[in-house]
Each structure stands twice: as structure tokens, then as C-alpha cells.
Amino acid sequence: MAETPRQPTRSGTPPWPDEFAARYTAAGYWDGRSLGEHLYAAADLRPDTVCLVDGDVRLTFAQLMARADGAALRLRALGLRADDRVILQLANCWEFVAMTVACLRLGVVPVMALPANRRQEIAAVAAHVQAVALIVPTSTRDFDLQAMAAEIAAEQDGIAHVLVLGDKVLPGHVDVTALLAPAEDPAAARARLDATPPAGQDVALFLMTGGTTGMPKLVARTHDDFGFMARRAAEICQVGPGSVYLAALPLGHGFPMSGPGVLGTLMAGGRAVIAATPAPERAFPLIARERVTLTSLVPAIIQRWLEYRESDPDTDLSSLLAIQSGGARLPEHVTRGVEPVLGCRLQQVYGMSEGLLCLTRPDDPDEVVWHTQGRPICVDDELVLVDEDGEPAPAGAPGVLLTRGPYTPRGYYRAEGLNAHSHAGGWYRTGDIVRIRPDGNVVVEGRDKDVINRGGEKIPAEEIENVAHQLPGVRMAAAVAMPDAELGERICLYAVAHTGHQVTLDDVRNAMETVGLARFKLPERLVLVGELPVTNVGKIDKKALRSDIAQRIAAEAA
Ligand code: AMP
């Protein structure tokens, strides 16, 4: 099969119109400098300060940059060039950060994947971005990602390399540990890479977000937009050279990378500590040892931290100034618990891979921190609320949030049909139903998108339904969120079986695993019914199903 010529990354995403680009540049949000240049600016001020910690590994700024530059030049020697796309699917570790910086220095564009992603998702994304390399660990828990990557690479002509982190790198694959050895002559390596930095408006990386057919949607974030967001978030969070950020959520998510996350912290001259998991048993001793000042979590994990603190009241968490909560709505009783139980401020975060970031501020009164998800980080973030017909919602009333601004790209990557709806007129339609208070703070009240938010991981219902419909026994299927004390929501599948057929939860889960979808997308309950309720326009009535499952769960608990 003839290979399709590789397209420039920029050509796949609708650009910000010139007048907006000019405005954002004039305002100083976009400064035309790559993330690598910004990282070096921070590193040059304190080359010998430790900036990245993972277990026993402690890298200074100079060491991190020497390793990243070494890897960048070795990637170049392998044939990778600026604007090539790679899939970066590593668990949380210092190598994840160093490989990201290597890509940013060379101008190679990483797609930030999750260790939980499986064959269908990675293969679809790799084909969509015309990836030239896959970067994976040897294995995660019970799954061999190296074997998966090898299979995908064998099927896709354009994938020239599988890069592997771990101790059982198969012949023919590239060893990431060796790749990340420091450049032999760091100054010379730096000079070579400095000669051709990516432009500010070049795509720096891709974030992945749920798609409906096993094909995640991709958000192309530029050096200008992503860097601005991370730096502005760091400023608002008062992150500076004395700050220690604990990265405990999967680094493939934008939140721990840029809200301010690892990148915002490093650019501000602070230190990032990498945790393999956010479990309090592991995180608390790390906070004490590394004197962590800030971390970001999802509500389900915050609840676990609060509960765990009762059994472990003595680990020294006194360095912690704030915990950010984002990805899903934090129940109000939890918001109030953070400060008394963990001894630090709560910061609510409402953000999305697609751009917009709202934060409560460190000096906001409790009332704002408890009851709102904060306000946009930039005065040029524009927020508009519309009703079901797309008409402006009355002042003060909730509506579906549309947004645009200096770090909210104008569309998904190579998705013209989708963008006509998701980014009509240049406004990103969040699908979130929010209220904007007179003080400018946003309150997320619900959503009008058919997505299940399982502890911060978003799963489009249609993705589950598509697989369920392929089972011979299934006549109709509808996935909905069921309330869950731990994760906020879990996935429940309603199904109507064909007469004479049996369908079990295992059938559905096995089918999804066989197709190659991430485990967090598998439904955790199946309800077989004779008919699915429909609305008066004939659509499946998901509202009725959500209330049905909530009632069933309440009745079982009673
Ligand atoms: P993602 O792109 O995976 O980060 O998901 C973004 C979506 O997560 C948003 O559009 C919201 O639906 C949801 N979300 C993020 N933060 C919050 C929050 N603080 N409260 C409620 N929903 C949130």
C-alpha cells in the first residue's frame, strides 16, 4: 500500500484567526518562544538546583536538560525530525518528563497517552497522526504494552521505531534508558538544538480526550498556548523557586502537566516530584520527605486522602500549602473537610484538555473555594452561556458553556466534521452546564454531553454502546452514569436482549477488552430490561435511565 505523505501537524488544526493571534501576541500571552526555550530560561538561573525527583533519582535543571538534549539528538540520529508525531505512553516516572522535554526541544510532537490505553485507541491515534514512533514501558501491571506496540508498528508502515522503557527491551526496539543518557557535550548539544527551535505557534503536543468510536479526539496544543497556560497557572498558584509540586495523577492528562503541573512548576524554577500513584499510603510519605507544597488530585482521590488521614494522623504534611481538585465536581462536604483534615488550602479547578482553565485563587474566601470552581486564568478567556436552542441564556441562569481564548484551540486535530459542531464559529462547546456568578466565578451544575465521568476519566456513552451493539445477543443498549460514593460515577449499561439470547456483564466486558479499549471504560453493571424508555422525539431517554439506576442503588442500600 502506498504510504500517504505525512502532513504537517499545523495543517490538521484550524488556526486562531490572525486578528486573535495578533491580539494574544500584543497582550504578551504568546511570546513566540518554544517550551524548551522557556525551560532553559528557568534552568539557566539555577542549573544546580534539583528540579525533578522520582524515587532515588534526583536531577538538577542542568542534568534534566542535558538528558533531554541527549535524547533529542539521539532521536534525530534515529531519523526523527521536527514535526514528526510520536505516541508517548509511559507511566508516571522521571523518564516521562525527560522524554517530553526531549520532544519539545527537537520539535517532535508527542501524543500524551495513558498507560491504561489499549490497542484500539493507540492504533487509531497512531494512524490518525501518522506517528513515526511509539514510546511504551515494557509492561504495566498485567498487560504487555511492548508487545502491543510491536504489533501496531508491524501493521502501520509509518511507524519506524518502538522505544521501550524497562529492563526487558526486545531486540529491534530502542532502549529509552540509553536514549536518555546525558549528552556527552551538553553545551554543544544545546547549541545544535537551539539553532532550530520550534516556533511559538507550532504544535508542542497533543492531549487525548474521549471519542465515540474508539478513536480519541486529539487537541493540538501549541508552544505559545500551552506554555502560556502553564505559566499563568503557576503565577496564580504562587508557584516559584521554593515550590515542590507532587505529580500524582497520570502525566498524560493536561492537569498534572500544565495546570500548572510539572511544566508550569519547572518553568517557574520549582521542583516536580513524581509519584507512581496518588494512593495516600505512597503519597503521604513522599510529601513529608520532599516537603511538597502543591499537588493536584481528582475528587475520588481527595476523599481517599481524607479517610486515610484518620488512620495516619502523624505523617508530616505541614509543607503542603494547597491541593487542587479538578476533573469532576467535588462534593461540598468534601470541600469543607480539606483544610481541617489535611491542614492546607483547597483550590478548585475546572479545566479541560480543550483549553479553558478556571481556578479559585489562594486568597479567595472560603465561600468561593467551597462553592465554586473558580474563574478563568486570563481576562481574554471569553465565556458565553447558551440555552438548548443555542440562544444566550438569561443573565445569572445556567447554560451550556461556550468558550474561546488564548489557550483554547479552535478545533480538534483533523476532525472537520466534528469541529463544525464542537467548535462552531470558533467557540468550543464544552457540553458543561454552568452558572457564572456576579463575582465571575463559575459553578459547574451538570452537563448536556453524553459522557460518563468515572473519577475524572471521561467515557463517551456511545463508545460503550457501539461495542455492546456488536454482541449477537444485544438488541439495544444504552450506557449511563450510575452514582457512586467513591468515584462519583461508574458506568452502567442497560440492554435489551434478543429473544432467546443471554447477555451477561462479562460478555460485554470481554468484548470491549477484545476490541482493545482501556479498562476504565468497561461497564461495571448490566441491567437487562424488556424495553428502553424513549423521549417524545423517540430518542432513548437517558435521564429516565439515570434516575432508574439511582433508585435501584438507593433501594439496595436501604
Ligand atoms: P478532560 O478534558 O478529560 O480534562 O475533561 C474535561 C471535562 O471534565 C470538563 O469539560 C468537565 O465536564 C469536567 N470537569 C473538569 N473539572 C471539573 C470540575 N471542577 N467540576 C465538574 N466538572 C469538571
Coordinates of C-alpha atoms and ligand atoms in Angstrom, one line a residue:
M1 CA 0.0 0.0 0.0
A2 CA 1.4 3.4 -0.9
E3 CA 2.1 5.5 2.1
T4 CA 0.1 8.7 2.4
P5 CA 2.5 11.7 2.5
R6 CA 2.9 12.8 6.1
Q7 CA 1.0 16.0 6.7
P8 CA 2.5 18.9 8.7
T9 CA 0.9 19.0 12.1
R10 CA -0.3 22.5 11.8
S11 CA -2.3 21.8 8.8
G12 CA -4.6 19.5 10.8
T13 CA -5.9 22.1 13.2
P14 CA -8.0 25.2 12.5
P15 CA -5.7 28.1 13.5
W16 CA -6.7 31.0 15.6
P17 CA -7.7 33.8 13.2
D18 CA -4.9 36.3 12.5
E19 CA -6.6 39.1 14.5
F20 CA -6.8 36.9 17.6
A21 CA -3.2 35.7 17.2
A22 CA -2.1 39.4 16.9
R23 CA -4.2 40.3 20.0
Y24 CA -2.8 37.5 22.1
T25 CA 0.7 38.3 21.0
A26 CA 0.3 42.0 21.6
A27 CA -1.0 41.2 25.1
G28 CA 2.1 39.2 25.8
Y29 CA 0.3 35.8 26.2
W30 CA 2.1 34.4 23.3
D31 CA 5.7 35.2 23.1
G32 CA 6.8 33.1 20.2
R33 CA 9.2 31.1 22.3
S34 CA 9.1 27.3 22.5
L35 CA 8.6 25.5 25.7
G36 CA 12.2 24.2 25.5
E37 CA 13.4 27.8 25.5
H38 CA 11.3 28.7 28.5
L39 CA 12.6 25.6 30.3
Y40 CA 16.2 26.7 29.6
A41 CA 15.4 30.2 30.8
A42 CA 14.4 28.7 34.2
A43 CA 17.3 26.2 34.2
D44 CA 19.9 28.9 33.4
L45 CA 19.0 30.8 36.6
R46 CA 19.6 27.7 38.8
P47 CA 21.4 24.9 36.9
D48 CA 22.5 23.1 40.0
T49 CA 19.1 23.1 41.8
V50 CA 17.2 19.8 41.9
C51 CA 14.1 20.1 39.7
L52 CA 12.9 16.6 39.2
V53 CA 12.6 13.8 41.8
D54 CA 11.5 10.2 41.2
G55 CA 12.3 7.7 44.0
D56 CA 16.1 7.9 44.4
V57 CA 16.6 9.8 41.2
R58 CA 17.2 13.5 41.7
L59 CA 18.0 15.6 38.7
T60 CA 19.2 19.2 38.7
F61 CA 18.0 21.5 36.0
A62 CA 21.3 21.1 34.2
Q63 CA 21.1 17.3 34.4
L64 CA 17.5 17.2 33.2
M65 CA 18.3 19.4 30.2
A66 CA 21.5 17.5 29.4
R67 CA 19.5 14.3 29.3
A68 CA 16.6 15.8 27.3
D69 CA 19.1 17.3 24.8
G70 CA 21.0 14.0 24.6
A71 CA 17.7 12.1 23.9
A72 CA 16.7 14.8 21.3
L73 CA 19.9 14.3 19.4
R74 CA 19.6 10.5 19.5
L75 CA 16.1 10.7 18.3
R76 CA 17.4 12.9 15.5
A77 CA 20.0 10.2 14.7
L78 CA 17.2 7.7 14.6
G79 CA 15.7 9.7 11.8
L80 CA 13.1 11.7 13.8
R81 CA 12.6 15.3 12.7
A82 CA 10.8 18.3 13.9
D83 CA 7.0 18.0 13.4
D84 CA 7.1 14.2 13.4
R85 CA 4.5 12.7 15.7
V86 CA 5.2 10.1 18.4
I87 CA 2.9 8.4 20.9
L88 CA 4.1 8.8 24.5
Q89 CA 2.5 6.1 26.6
L90 CA 4.5 5.9 29.9
A91 CA 3.5 5.5 33.5
N92 CA 4.5 8.3 35.8
C93 CA 8.3 8.5 36.1
W94 CA 11.1 10.9 35.6
E95 CA 11.7 9.5 32.1
F96 CA 8.2 10.6 31.1
V97 CA 9.1 14.2 31.9
A98 CA 12.6 13.9 30.3
M99 CA 11.2 12.4 27.1
T100 CA 8.6 15.1 26.9
V101 CA 11.3 17.8 27.2
A102 CA 13.4 15.9 24.6
C103 CA 10.4 16.1 22.2
L104 CA 9.8 19.7 22.9
R105 CA 13.4 20.6 22.3
L106 CA 13.5 18.7 19.0
G107 CA 10.1 19.9 17.9
V108 CA 8.8 16.3 17.7
V109 CA 5.2 16.3 18.8
P110 CA 4.2 13.7 21.4
V111 CA 0.7 12.5 21.8
M112 CA 0.1 12.2 25.5
A113 CA -1.4 8.7 26.0
L114 CA -2.4 6.9 29.2
P115 CA -0.9 3.6 30.4
A116 CA -4.5 2.4 30.5
N117 CA -5.0 2.9 26.8
R118 CA -5.2 -0.3 24.8
R119 CA -4.7 -1.5 21.3
Q120 CA -7.7 0.1 19.5
E121 CA -7.1 3.5 21.0
I122 CA -3.3 3.6 20.4
A123 CA -3.6 2.1 16.9
A124 CA -6.3 4.5 15.9
V125 CA -4.4 7.5 17.2
A126 CA -1.1 6.4 15.7
A127 CA -2.7 6.1 12.3
H128 CA -4.6 9.4 12.7
V129 CA -1.5 11.4 13.5
Q130 CA 0.8 9.3 11.2
A131 CA 3.0 8.5 14.1
V132 CA 6.6 7.6 13.4
A133 CA 7.3 6.0 16.8
L134 CA 5.6 4.6 19.9
I135 CA 7.1 5.0 23.3
V136 CA 6.0 2.5 25.9
P137 CA 7.1 0.8 29.1
T138 CA 7.9 -2.9 29.0
S139 CA 4.6 -3.7 30.8
T140 CA 2.1 -2.2 33.1
R141 CA 0.6 -4.4 35.8
D142 CA -1.0 -7.2 33.9
F143 CA -0.6 -6.0 30.3
D144 CA 2.3 -6.2 27.9
L145 CA 2.5 -2.8 26.3
Q146 CA 5.7 -3.6 24.5
A147 CA 4.0 -6.5 22.6
M148 CA 1.1 -4.3 21.8
A149 CA 3.3 -1.6 20.4
A150 CA 5.2 -4.1 18.4
E151 CA 2.0 -5.4 16.8
I152 CA 0.8 -1.9 16.0
A153 CA 4.2 -1.0 14.5
A154 CA 4.1 -4.1 12.3
E155 CA 0.8 -3.1 10.9
Q156 CA 1.5 0.6 10.3
D157 CA 4.1 1.4 7.7
G158 CA 4.9 4.8 9.0
I159 CA 5.9 3.6 12.5
A160 CA 9.7 3.2 12.2
H161 CA 10.5 2.8 15.9
V162 CA 9.3 1.3 19.1
L163 CA 11.0 2.9 22.1
V164 CA 10.8 1.0 25.3
L165 CA 11.4 1.9 28.9
G166 CA 12.2 -1.0 31.2
D167 CA 14.6 -3.9 31.7
K168 CA 13.3 -6.3 29.1
V169 CA 13.7 -4.3 25.9
L170 CA 13.3 -6.7 22.9
P171 CA 15.8 -6.8 20.1
G172 CA 15.0 -4.2 17.4
H173 CA 13.4 -1.9 19.9
V174 CA 15.1 1.3 21.2
D175 CA 16.1 1.4 24.9
V176 CA 14.7 4.6 26.4
T177 CA 17.1 4.4 29.3
A178 CA 20.1 4.5 26.9
L179 CA 18.4 7.2 24.8
L180 CA 18.1 9.4 27.9
A181 CA 21.8 9.3 28.8
P182 CA 23.1 12.8 29.2
A183 CA 24.5 14.5 26.1
E184 CA 28.3 13.9 26.1
D185 CA 28.9 17.6 25.5
P186 CA 25.8 19.4 26.8
A187 CA 26.8 22.8 25.6
A188 CA 27.4 21.6 22.1
A189 CA 24.1 19.6 22.1
R190 CA 22.3 22.6 23.4
A191 CA 23.8 24.8 20.6
R192 CA 22.7 22.3 18.0
L193 CA 19.1 22.2 19.2
D194 CA 19.0 25.9 19.9
A195 CA 19.8 26.5 16.2
T196 CA 16.3 25.4 15.1
P197 CA 13.8 25.9 17.9
P198 CA 10.1 25.2 17.2
A199 CA 8.1 28.3 16.6
G200 CA 5.6 29.5 19.3
Q201 CA 2.7 28.7 17.1
D202 CA 4.0 25.2 16.2
V203 CA 2.1 22.3 17.9
A204 CA 4.0 21.3 21.0
L205 CA 2.0 18.2 22.0
F206 CA -1.4 16.5 21.7
L207 CA -3.8 15.8 24.5
M208 CA -6.3 13.0 24.1
T209 CA -9.9 13.1 25.1
G210 CA -12.8 10.6 24.8
G211 CA -14.1 9.9 21.3
T212 CA -17.1 7.8 20.4
T213 CA -15.7 5.0 18.2
G214 CA -12.5 4.0 20.0
M215 CA -10.9 7.0 18.2
P216 CA -10.0 9.5 20.9
K217 CA -10.3 13.2 19.9
L218 CA -7.0 15.0 19.8
V219 CA -6.3 18.5 20.9
A220 CA -3.2 20.0 19.4
R221 CA -1.7 22.5 21.9
T222 CA 0.9 24.9 20.7
H223 CA 4.1 26.1 22.5
D224 CA 2.5 29.5 22.8
D225 CA -0.9 28.4 24.1
F226 CA 0.2 25.5 26.4
G227 CA 3.2 27.4 27.8
F228 CA 1.1 30.5 28.5
M229 CA -1.5 28.4 30.3
A230 CA 1.1 26.6 32.5
R231 CA 3.0 29.8 33.3
R232 CA -0.2 31.8 34.1
A233 CA -1.5 28.9 36.3
A234 CA 1.9 28.8 38.1
E235 CA 1.7 32.6 38.7
I236 CA -1.8 32.3 40.1
C237 CA -0.9 29.4 42.3
Q238 CA 2.1 31.3 43.6
V239 CA 4.5 28.6 42.4
G240 CA 8.1 29.7 42.3
P241 CA 11.6 28.5 43.0
G242 CA 10.7 27.3 46.5
S243 CA 7.7 25.3 45.3
V244 CA 7.6 21.5 45.2
Y245 CA 4.8 20.0 43.1
L246 CA 3.7 16.4 43.5
A247 CA 2.7 14.9 40.2
A248 CA 0.4 12.0 41.3
L249 CA -2.3 11.9 38.6
P250 CA -1.3 10.2 35.3
L251 CA 1.0 12.6 33.5
G252 CA -0.8 12.0 30.2
H253 CA -3.5 14.3 31.5
G254 CA -3.2 18.0 31.0
F255 CA -4.0 18.8 34.6
P256 CA -0.8 17.4 36.2
M257 CA 1.3 18.6 33.3
S258 CA 0.2 22.2 32.9
G259 CA -2.3 23.4 35.4
P260 CA 0.4 24.4 36.5
G261 CA 1.6 20.9 36.9
V262 CA 5.1 19.7 36.1
L263 CA 5.7 22.1 33.2
G264 CA 4.4 25.2 35.0
T265 CA 6.4 24.3 38.1
L266 CA 9.7 23.8 36.1
M267 CA 9.3 27.0 34.1
A268 CA 8.8 28.8 37.4
G269 CA 12.0 27.4 38.8
G270 CA 10.3 24.9 41.2
R271 CA 10.7 21.2 41.7
A272 CA 8.5 18.4 40.5
V273 CA 8.3 15.2 42.4
I274 CA 6.8 12.2 40.5
A275 CA 4.6 9.7 42.2
A276 CA 3.7 6.4 40.6
T277 CA 0.3 6.5 42.2
P278 CA -1.8 9.0 44.1
A279 CA -2.6 6.4 46.8
P280 CA -2.2 8.2 50.2
E281 CA -0.1 5.3 51.5
R282 CA 2.5 6.2 49.0
A283 CA 1.9 10.0 48.6
F284 CA 1.9 11.0 52.3
P285 CA 5.5 9.8 53.0
L286 CA 6.6 11.5 49.8
I287 CA 5.0 14.7 50.8
A288 CA 6.8 14.5 54.2
R289 CA 10.2 13.5 52.6
E290 CA 10.2 16.0 49.8
R291 CA 8.4 18.9 51.6
V292 CA 5.7 19.0 48.9
T293 CA 3.9 22.3 48.7
L294 CA 1.2 21.7 45.9
T295 CA -0.5 18.7 44.3
S296 CA -3.4 18.1 42.0
L297 CA -6.0 15.4 42.5
V298 CA -9.4 14.3 41.4
P299 CA -12.3 14.3 43.9
A300 CA -12.3 10.5 44.4
I301 CA -8.7 10.6 45.5
I302 CA -9.2 13.6 47.8
Q303 CA -11.9 11.6 49.5
R304 CA -9.5 8.7 50.0
W305 CA -6.8 11.1 51.4
L306 CA -9.3 12.5 53.9
E307 CA -10.4 9.0 55.0
Y308 CA -6.8 7.7 55.2
R309 CA -5.7 10.7 57.3
E310 CA -7.7 9.2 60.2
S311 CA -5.6 6.1 60.2
D312 CA -2.4 8.1 59.6
P313 CA -2.6 11.4 61.5
D314 CA 1.1 11.7 62.1
T315 CA 2.9 11.8 58.7
D316 CA 4.1 15.4 58.4
L317 CA 2.0 17.1 55.8
S318 CA 2.8 20.6 57.1
S319 CA 4.7 21.7 53.9
L320 CA 1.5 21.3 51.9
L321 CA 0.1 24.7 51.1
A322 CA -2.7 23.7 48.7
I323 CA -4.4 20.7 47.0
Q324 CA -6.0 21.3 43.6
S325 CA -9.2 19.4 42.9
G326 CA -10.3 19.1 39.3
G327 CA -11.7 16.8 36.6
A328 CA -15.0 16.3 38.3
R329 CA -17.2 18.2 40.8
L330 CA -16.0 17.9 44.4
P331 CA -18.9 17.2 46.7
E332 CA -19.5 20.1 49.1
H333 CA -18.9 18.1 52.3
V334 CA -15.5 17.2 51.0
T335 CA -14.6 20.8 50.1
R336 CA -15.1 21.7 53.7
G337 CA -13.0 18.8 55.0
V338 CA -9.8 19.5 53.2
E339 CA -8.4 22.3 55.4
P340 CA -9.3 20.9 58.8
V341 CA -8.2 17.3 57.9
L342 CA -5.1 17.9 55.7
G343 CA -4.1 21.3 57.0
C344 CA -3.8 23.0 53.6
R345 CA -6.0 25.2 51.4
L346 CA -8.2 23.7 48.7
Q347 CA -8.1 25.1 45.2
Q348 CA -11.0 24.1 42.9
V349 CA -10.1 23.7 39.3
Y350 CA -12.4 23.5 36.3
G351 CA -10.4 22.7 33.2
M352 CA -10.4 20.7 30.1
S353 CA -8.0 19.2 27.6
E354 CA -9.6 21.5 25.0
G355 CA -8.2 24.6 26.8
L356 CA -10.1 26.8 29.3
L357 CA -8.8 26.7 32.8
C358 CA -10.6 28.1 35.8
L359 CA -9.1 28.3 39.3
T360 CA -10.1 29.6 42.7
R361 CA -7.4 31.9 43.9
P362 CA -5.2 31.3 47.0
D363 CA -6.7 34.4 48.8
D364 CA -10.3 33.7 47.9
P365 CA -12.7 33.5 50.9
D366 CA -13.8 30.0 51.9
E367 CA -17.2 30.6 50.5
V368 CA -15.8 30.9 47.0
V369 CA -13.5 27.9 47.4
W370 CA -16.2 25.8 48.8
H371 CA -19.0 26.7 46.3
T372 CA -17.4 27.5 43.0
Q373 CA -15.0 26.0 40.5
G374 CA -13.1 29.3 40.2
R375 CA -12.7 31.8 37.4
P376 CA -10.7 31.8 34.2
I377 CA -7.0 32.4 34.4
C378 CA -6.9 35.0 31.7
V379 CA -9.0 38.2 31.1
D380 CA -9.2 37.3 27.4
D381 CA -10.9 34.0 28.1
E382 CA -14.4 34.5 26.8
L383 CA -17.3 32.6 28.3
V384 CA -20.8 32.6 26.9
L385 CA -23.7 30.6 28.1
V386 CA -26.4 29.3 25.8
D387 CA -29.7 27.5 26.2
E388 CA -30.8 24.4 24.4
D389 CA -31.6 26.3 21.2
G390 CA -28.2 28.0 21.2
E391 CA -29.7 31.3 22.3
P392 CA -27.9 33.3 25.0
A393 CA -29.0 32.2 28.5
P394 CA -30.6 34.9 30.6
A395 CA -28.2 36.6 32.9
G396 CA -27.4 34.6 36.0
A397 CA -29.1 31.5 34.7
P398 CA -27.3 28.3 33.9
G399 CA -26.5 27.4 30.3
V400 CA -24.2 25.4 28.2
L401 CA -20.7 27.0 28.3
L402 CA -19.1 28.1 25.0
T403 CA -15.6 29.4 25.3
R404 CA -12.7 30.8 23.3
G405 CA -9.4 32.4 24.3
P406 CA -5.6 32.4 24.0
Y407 CA -5.1 28.7 25.0
T408 CA -8.3 27.2 23.7
P409 CA -7.6 25.8 20.2
R410 CA -10.2 26.4 17.5
G411 CA -10.9 22.7 16.8
Y412 CA -9.8 19.1 17.2
Y413 CA -7.0 17.7 15.1
R414 CA -8.1 16.5 11.6
A415 CA -11.8 16.4 12.6
E416 CA -13.6 18.8 10.2
G417 CA -17.0 17.2 10.6
L418 CA -16.8 17.1 14.3
N419 CA -15.4 20.6 14.6
A420 CA -18.4 22.1 12.8
H421 CA -20.4 21.2 15.8
S422 CA -17.9 21.2 18.7
H423 CA -16.2 24.4 17.7
A424 CA -18.9 26.2 15.6
G425 CA -17.9 29.8 14.9
G426 CA -14.6 29.3 16.8
W427 CA -16.2 28.8 20.1
Y428 CA -15.5 25.5 21.9
R429 CA -18.8 24.0 23.1
T430 CA -17.8 22.4 26.4
G431 CA -21.1 20.5 26.9
D432 CA -20.9 21.6 30.6
I433 CA -23.9 23.3 32.1
V434 CA -22.5 26.1 34.3
R435 CA -23.6 29.2 36.1
I436 CA -21.5 32.3 36.2
R437 CA -21.8 34.2 39.5
P438 CA -21.8 38.0 39.6
D439 CA -18.2 37.8 41.0
G440 CA -17.1 35.9 37.9
N441 CA -16.7 32.5 39.5
V442 CA -18.0 29.5 37.6
V443 CA -20.2 26.8 39.1
V444 CA -20.5 23.6 37.2
E445 CA -24.0 22.4 37.5
G446 CA -24.2 19.5 35.1
R447 CA -23.6 18.6 31.5
D448 CA -25.5 18.1 28.3
K449 CA -23.0 15.8 26.7
D450 CA -23.5 12.1 26.8
V451 CA -20.3 11.3 28.7
I452 CA -19.7 9.4 31.9
N453 CA -17.2 10.9 34.3
R454 CA -15.7 8.0 36.2
G455 CA -13.4 9.5 38.8
G456 CA -12.2 12.1 36.4
E457 CA -11.8 9.8 33.4
K458 CA -14.4 10.7 30.7
I459 CA -16.0 8.0 28.7
P460 CA -18.5 8.8 25.9
A461 CA -21.5 6.6 26.3
E462 CA -21.6 5.9 22.6
E463 CA -18.2 4.3 22.7
I464 CA -19.5 1.6 25.1
E465 CA -22.8 1.3 23.2
N466 CA -21.0 0.7 19.9
V467 CA -19.3 -2.3 21.2
A468 CA -22.4 -3.6 23.0
H469 CA -24.4 -3.4 19.8
Q470 CA -22.0 -5.8 18.1
L471 CA -22.8 -8.6 20.5
P472 CA -25.2 -11.0 18.8
G473 CA -27.4 -11.2 21.9
V474 CA -27.9 -7.4 22.2
R475 CA -30.9 -5.8 20.5
M476 CA -30.5 -2.3 22.1
A477 CA -28.0 -0.8 24.6
A478 CA -27.6 2.4 26.4
A479 CA -24.8 3.4 28.8
V480 CA -25.4 5.8 31.6
A481 CA -23.6 7.1 34.7
M482 CA -24.6 5.4 38.0
P483 CA -23.9 7.3 41.2
D484 CA -21.0 6.0 43.2
A485 CA -19.7 7.2 46.6
E486 CA -16.1 6.5 45.7
L487 CA -15.7 7.6 42.1
G488 CA -18.7 9.9 41.7
E489 CA -19.9 8.0 38.7
R490 CA -19.5 4.5 37.3
I491 CA -20.7 3.0 34.1
C492 CA -24.0 1.1 33.9
L493 CA -25.2 -0.5 30.7
Y494 CA -28.8 -1.0 30.1
A495 CA -29.5 -3.6 27.4
V496 CA -32.4 -5.3 25.7
A497 CA -31.5 -8.9 24.7
H498 CA -32.8 -10.6 21.5
T499 CA -35.5 -13.1 22.3
G500 CA -33.9 -16.4 23.4
H501 CA -30.4 -14.8 24.0
Q502 CA -28.5 -14.4 27.2
V503 CA -26.3 -11.4 27.7
T504 CA -24.0 -11.1 30.8
L505 CA -21.8 -8.3 32.1
D506 CA -18.8 -10.4 31.4
D507 CA -19.8 -10.8 27.7
V508 CA -19.8 -7.0 27.3
R509 CA -16.6 -6.5 29.2
N510 CA -14.8 -9.3 27.3
A511 CA -16.0 -7.8 24.0
M512 CA -14.6 -4.4 25.0
E513 CA -11.3 -5.9 26.1
T514 CA -11.0 -7.9 22.9
V515 CA -11.7 -4.8 20.8
G516 CA -8.8 -3.1 22.8
L517 CA -10.3 -0.4 24.9
A518 CA -9.0 1.0 28.2
R519 CA -10.2 -0.9 31.2
F520 CA -11.7 2.2 32.8
K521 CA -14.2 2.2 30.0
L522 CA -15.7 -1.2 30.9
P523 CA -19.2 -1.1 32.4
E524 CA -19.5 -2.2 36.0
R525 CA -23.1 -3.1 36.0
L526 CA -25.5 -4.5 33.4
V527 CA -29.3 -4.1 33.7
L528 CA -31.3 -6.2 31.3
V529 CA -34.7 -4.7 30.5
G530 CA -37.6 -5.6 28.2
E531 CA -37.6 -2.1 26.6
L532 CA -35.6 1.1 26.8
P533 CA -37.6 4.2 27.7
V534 CA -37.8 6.8 24.9
T535 CA -38.4 10.5 24.9
N536 CA -41.3 12.0 22.9
V537 CA -39.0 12.6 20.0
G538 CA -38.1 8.9 20.0
K539 CA -34.6 9.1 21.5
I540 CA -33.5 6.8 24.3
D541 CA -34.4 8.6 27.5
K542 CA -31.1 8.6 29.4
K543 CA -32.5 10.8 32.1
A544 CA -35.0 8.2 32.9
L545 CA -32.3 5.5 32.9
R546 CA -30.1 7.6 35.2
S547 CA -32.9 8.1 37.6
D548 CA -33.8 4.4 37.4
I549 CA -30.3 3.2 38.3
A550 CA -30.0 5.8 41.1
Q551 CA -33.3 4.4 42.5
R552 CA -32.2 0.8 42.2
I553 CA -28.9 1.7 44.0
A554 CA -30.7 3.6 46.8
A555 CA -33.2 0.7 47.3
E556 CA -30.3 -1.8 47.5
A557 CA -28.6 0.4 50.1
A558 CA -31.7 0.8 52.2
Ligands
AMP1 P1 -10.8 16.4 30.4 O1 -10.6 17.0 29.1 O2 -10.7 15.0 30.4 O3 -9.9 17.1 31.4 O4 -12.3 16.7 30.9 C1 -12.8 18.0 30.9 C2 -14.2 17.9 31.5 O5 -14.1 17.5 32.8 C3 -14.9 19.2 31.6 O6 -15.5 19.6 30.3 C4 -16.0 18.9 32.6 O7 -17.0 18.2 32.1 C5 -15.2 18.1 33.6 N1 -14.6 18.8 34.7 C6 -13.4 19.3 34.9 N2 -13.2 19.9 36.0 C7 -14.4 19.9 36.7 C8 -14.9 20.4 37.9 N3 -14.1 21.0 38.8 N4 -16.2 20.2 38.2 C9 -17.0 19.5 37.3 N5 -16.6 19.0 36.2 C10 -15.3 19.2 35.8

